[in-house]
Amino acid sequence: MRTKVTKAIFPVAGLGTRFLPATKSVPKEIMTLVDRPLVQYAIDEARAAGIKEFIFVTSRGKGALEDYFDNAPQLEAELRKKGKTELLEILKSTNMDSGEIAYMRQHKPLGLGHAVWCARRLIANEPFAVILPDDVIAAEKPCLAQMVEAFEETQSNIVAAMEVPDHMTGAYGILDVKDDMGTIVSTKGMIEKPGPGLAPSNLAVIGRYILTPTVLQKLNRKEAGAGGEIQLTDAIDAARESGEEVYGYRFQGQRFDCGSKAGFLQATVAFALARADLRDDLWNYISDVVHSEKAAQ
Ligand code: UTP
């Protein structure tokens, strides 16, 4: 029988040090691309892929995240009173139903693999998705929905993958490709943050995964890997070593690394330019900046 993916883990317990001092009090995942927090893009993508249970792995200082998903009755009443129906609808669309969202606490930032392991009891014995909200993907068909479709065929581990230049391979988990079938590749290994000259390919894993419960079992070992952290990549590769398939999936769409300042700024411009209400003003501003920069050179 083919299994469906209905649960997703959102690991959001990292320290977000690249955004200090902002992340001293604001969780990175609450920072906004135009007017929506990163986490809203992640939830919308998960929903579009058929996810019904949303499991957040949080940490100290992430209270704003839990508040964000609560209903806001006072605000709603105020908007209703003022007849601001459009805003009211936007606000209501962010509400989560009771029971569809759960929070687990990761008490120490021991790594992404450890964060996923913290949610193991809520996953039990089913395949599950993992979404890193700081990887934002602009795509006609949302990335996770593309992967869920592939999973319906493979019923095996699938990681989102994209080509990166040689000098960037050390920043990612890199796939050792067995068979390249185009959109999908099968793998014979996976190395987290390979040192110079050690990357087996240029195909990097980014923050979308569909995994089997075997990966959670492998995480039980709590073995530290690259950077002294418990790495999700290592557990996925251990599942492969024990006989499961691990596929890389070349998704359609543009990925923005919103965990970095440059990526966040690029995403802000791209998402604002895609909005009819902002496009013209922003475009005129950018054109002016480019002209004055050129004139000054
Ligand atoms: P990052 O490597 O981006 O780390 O984590 P970070 O702490 O969020 O940010 P920087 O590097 O200090 O700026 C990738 C994802 O894994 C989660 C993060 O929340 C992010 O979604 N994560 C990482 C955890 O949930 N727990 C961890 O122990 C580590």
PDB file of N, CA and C and ligand atoms in Angstrom, residues 11-19 28-29 57 106 108-112 115 132-134 229 259, ligand 1:
ATOM      1  N   PRO A  11      11.990  22.533  11.932  1.00  0.00           N
ATOM      2  CA  PRO A  11      12.994  22.778  12.972  1.00  0.00           C
ATOM      3  C   PRO A  11      13.327  24.278  13.006  1.00  0.00           C
ATOM      4  N   VAL A  12      12.993  24.912  14.105  1.00  0.00           N
ATOM      5  CA  VAL A  12      13.211  26.365  14.211  1.00  0.00           C
ATOM      6  C   VAL A  12      13.906  26.701  15.532  1.00  0.00           C
ATOM      7  N   ALA A  13      14.740  25.765  16.000  1.00  0.00           N
ATOM      8  CA  ALA A  13      15.357  25.946  17.316  1.00  0.00           C
ATOM      9  C   ALA A  13      16.768  26.529  17.233  1.00  0.00           C
ATOM     10  N   GLY A  14      17.223  26.823  16.017  1.00  0.00           N
ATOM     11  CA  GLY A  14      18.588  27.361  15.858  1.00  0.00           C
ATOM     12  C   GLY A  14      18.721  28.744  16.482  1.00  0.00           C
ATOM     13  N   LEU A  15      19.955  29.168  16.671  1.00  0.00           N
ATOM     14  CA  LEU A  15      20.205  30.445  17.352  1.00  0.00           C
ATOM     15  C   LEU A  15      20.086  31.641  16.406  1.00  0.00           C
ATOM     16  N   GLY A  16      20.208  31.395  15.120  1.00  0.00           N
ATOM     17  CA  GLY A  16      20.086  32.492  14.149  1.00  0.00           C
ATOM     18  C   GLY A  16      21.143  33.564  14.335  1.00  0.00           C
ATOM     19  N   THR A  17      22.373  33.131  14.603  1.00  0.00           N
ATOM     20  CA  THR A  17      23.420  34.109  14.948  1.00  0.00           C
ATOM     21  C   THR A  17      23.759  35.059  13.794  1.00  0.00           C
ATOM     22  N   ARG A  18      23.487  34.606  12.559  1.00  0.00           N
ATOM     23  CA  ARG A  18      23.856  35.489  11.435  1.00  0.00           C
ATOM     24  C   ARG A  18      22.983  36.736  11.373  1.00  0.00           C
ATOM     25  N   PHE A  19      21.891  36.729  12.147  1.00  0.00           N
ATOM     26  CA  PHE A  19      21.013  37.901  12.159  1.00  0.00           C
ATOM     27  C   PHE A  19      21.047  38.657  13.483  1.00  0.00           C
ATOM     28  N   LYS A  28      14.298  34.236  13.999  1.00  0.00           N
ATOM     29  CA  LYS A  28      14.583  34.436  12.569  1.00  0.00           C
ATOM     30  C   LYS A  28      13.342  34.131  11.714  1.00  0.00           C
ATOM     31  N   GLU A  29      12.609  33.110  12.110  1.00  0.00           N
ATOM     32  CA  GLU A  29      11.489  32.621  11.296  1.00  0.00           C
ATOM     33  C   GLU A  29      10.300  33.580  11.302  1.00  0.00           C
ATOM     34  N   VAL A  57       9.738  22.413  16.073  1.00  0.00           N
ATOM     35  CA  VAL A  57      10.736  22.159  17.113  1.00  0.00           C
ATOM     36  C   VAL A  57      11.346  23.518  17.463  1.00  0.00           C
ATOM     37  N   GLN A 106      13.498  21.813  21.756  1.00  0.00           N
ATOM     38  CA  GLN A 106      14.868  21.297  21.718  1.00  0.00           C
ATOM     39  C   GLN A 106      15.639  22.090  22.776  1.00  0.00           C
ATOM     40  N   LYS A 108      18.748  22.023  23.806  1.00  0.00           N
ATOM     41  CA  LYS A 108      20.091  22.521  23.471  1.00  0.00           C
ATOM     42  C   LYS A 108      20.231  22.490  21.953  1.00  0.00           C
ATOM     43  N   PRO A 109      20.876  23.490  21.354  1.00  0.00           N
ATOM     44  CA  PRO A 109      21.031  23.480  19.885  1.00  0.00           C
ATOM     45  C   PRO A 109      22.123  22.509  19.450  1.00  0.00           C
ATOM     46  N   LEU A 110      21.786  21.213  19.470  1.00  0.00           N
ATOM     47  CA  LEU A 110      22.794  20.180  19.173  1.00  0.00           C
ATOM     48  C   LEU A 110      22.879  19.849  17.689  1.00  0.00           C
ATOM     49  N   GLY A 111      22.092  20.548  16.879  1.00  0.00           N
ATOM     50  CA  GLY A 111      22.163  20.317  15.433  1.00  0.00           C
ATOM     51  C   GLY A 111      20.798  19.990  14.842  1.00  0.00           C
ATOM     52  N   LEU A 112      20.721  20.110  13.511  1.00  0.00           N
ATOM     53  CA  LEU A 112      19.450  19.879  12.807  1.00  0.00           C
ATOM     54  C   LEU A 112      18.944  18.451  13.021  1.00  0.00           C
ATOM     55  N   ALA A 115      17.336  18.212  16.294  1.00  0.00           N
ATOM     56  CA  ALA A 115      16.041  18.912  16.322  1.00  0.00           C
ATOM     57  C   ALA A 115      14.949  18.002  15.746  1.00  0.00           C
ATOM     58  N   LEU A 132      12.759  23.516   6.281  1.00  0.00           N
ATOM     59  CA  LEU A 132      13.506  24.568   6.961  1.00  0.00           C
ATOM     60  C   LEU A 132      12.969  25.909   6.465  1.00  0.00           C
ATOM     61  N   PRO A 133      12.297  26.656   7.342  1.00  0.00           N
ATOM     62  CA  PRO A 133      11.638  27.883   6.869  1.00  0.00           C
ATOM     63  C   PRO A 133      12.607  28.934   6.342  1.00  0.00           C
ATOM     64  N   ASP A 134      13.900  28.834   6.689  1.00  0.00           N
ATOM     65  CA  ASP A 134      14.795  29.867   6.155  1.00  0.00           C
ATOM     66  C   ASP A 134      15.252  29.573   4.728  1.00  0.00           C
ATOM     67  N   GLU A 229      27.994  18.895  15.331  1.00  0.00           N
ATOM     68  CA  GLU A 229      26.526  18.848  15.467  1.00  0.00           C
ATOM     69  C   GLU A 229      25.968  17.498  15.011  1.00  0.00           C
ATOM     70  N   GLY A 259      18.531  32.366   5.490  1.00  0.00           N
ATOM     71  CA  GLY A 259      19.328  32.282   6.708  1.00  0.00           C
ATOM     72  C   GLY A 259      20.549  33.192   6.612  1.00  0.00           C
TER      73      GLY A 259
HETATM   74  P1  UTP B   1      21.267  26.985  10.586  1.00  0.00           P
HETATM   75  O1  UTP B   1      22.466  26.255  10.175  1.00  0.00           O
HETATM   76  O2  UTP B   1      20.751  28.042   9.653  1.00  0.00           O
HETATM   77  O3  UTP B   1      21.531  27.616  12.021  1.00  0.00           O
HETATM   78  O4  UTP B   1      20.140  25.929  10.873  1.00  0.00           O
HETATM   79  P2  UTP B   1      20.757  28.766  12.770  1.00  0.00           P
HETATM   80  O5  UTP B   1      21.051  28.645  14.216  1.00  0.00           O
HETATM   81  O6  UTP B   1      19.306  28.796  12.402  1.00  0.00           O
HETATM   82  O7  UTP B   1      21.400  30.120  12.194  1.00  0.00           O
HETATM   83  P3  UTP B   1      22.888  30.721  12.310  1.00  0.00           P
HETATM   84  O8  UTP B   1      23.755  29.844  11.434  1.00  0.00           O
HETATM   85  O9  UTP B   1      23.305  30.739  13.752  1.00  0.00           O
HETATM   86  O10 UTP B   1      22.706  32.101  11.757  1.00  0.00           O
HETATM   87  C1  UTP B   1      19.355  25.353   9.844  1.00  0.00           C
HETATM   88  C2  UTP B   1      17.975  25.023  10.387  1.00  0.00           C
HETATM   89  O11 UTP B   1      18.083  24.068  11.442  1.00  0.00           O
HETATM   90  C3  UTP B   1      17.475  24.545  12.632  1.00  0.00           C
HETATM   91  C4  UTP B   1      17.468  26.066  12.481  1.00  0.00           C
HETATM   92  O12 UTP B   1      16.443  26.648  13.252  1.00  0.00           O
HETATM   93  C5  UTP B   1      17.253  26.237  10.971  1.00  0.00           C
HETATM   94  O13 UTP B   1      15.880  26.096  10.624  1.00  0.00           O
HETATM   95  N1  UTP B   1      18.259  24.074  13.799  1.00  0.00           N
HETATM   96  C6  UTP B   1      19.618  24.098  13.747  1.00  0.00           C
HETATM   97  C7  UTP B   1      17.602  23.597  14.908  1.00  0.00           C
HETATM   98  O14 UTP B   1      16.349  23.570  14.968  1.00  0.00           O
HETATM   99  N2  UTP B   1      18.347  23.149  15.966  1.00  0.00           N
HETATM  100  C8  UTP B   1      19.704  23.142  15.949  1.00  0.00           C
HETATM  101  O15 UTP B   1      20.312  22.719  16.935  1.00  0.00           O
HETATM  102  C9  UTP B   1      20.353  23.649  14.818  1.00  0.00           C
END
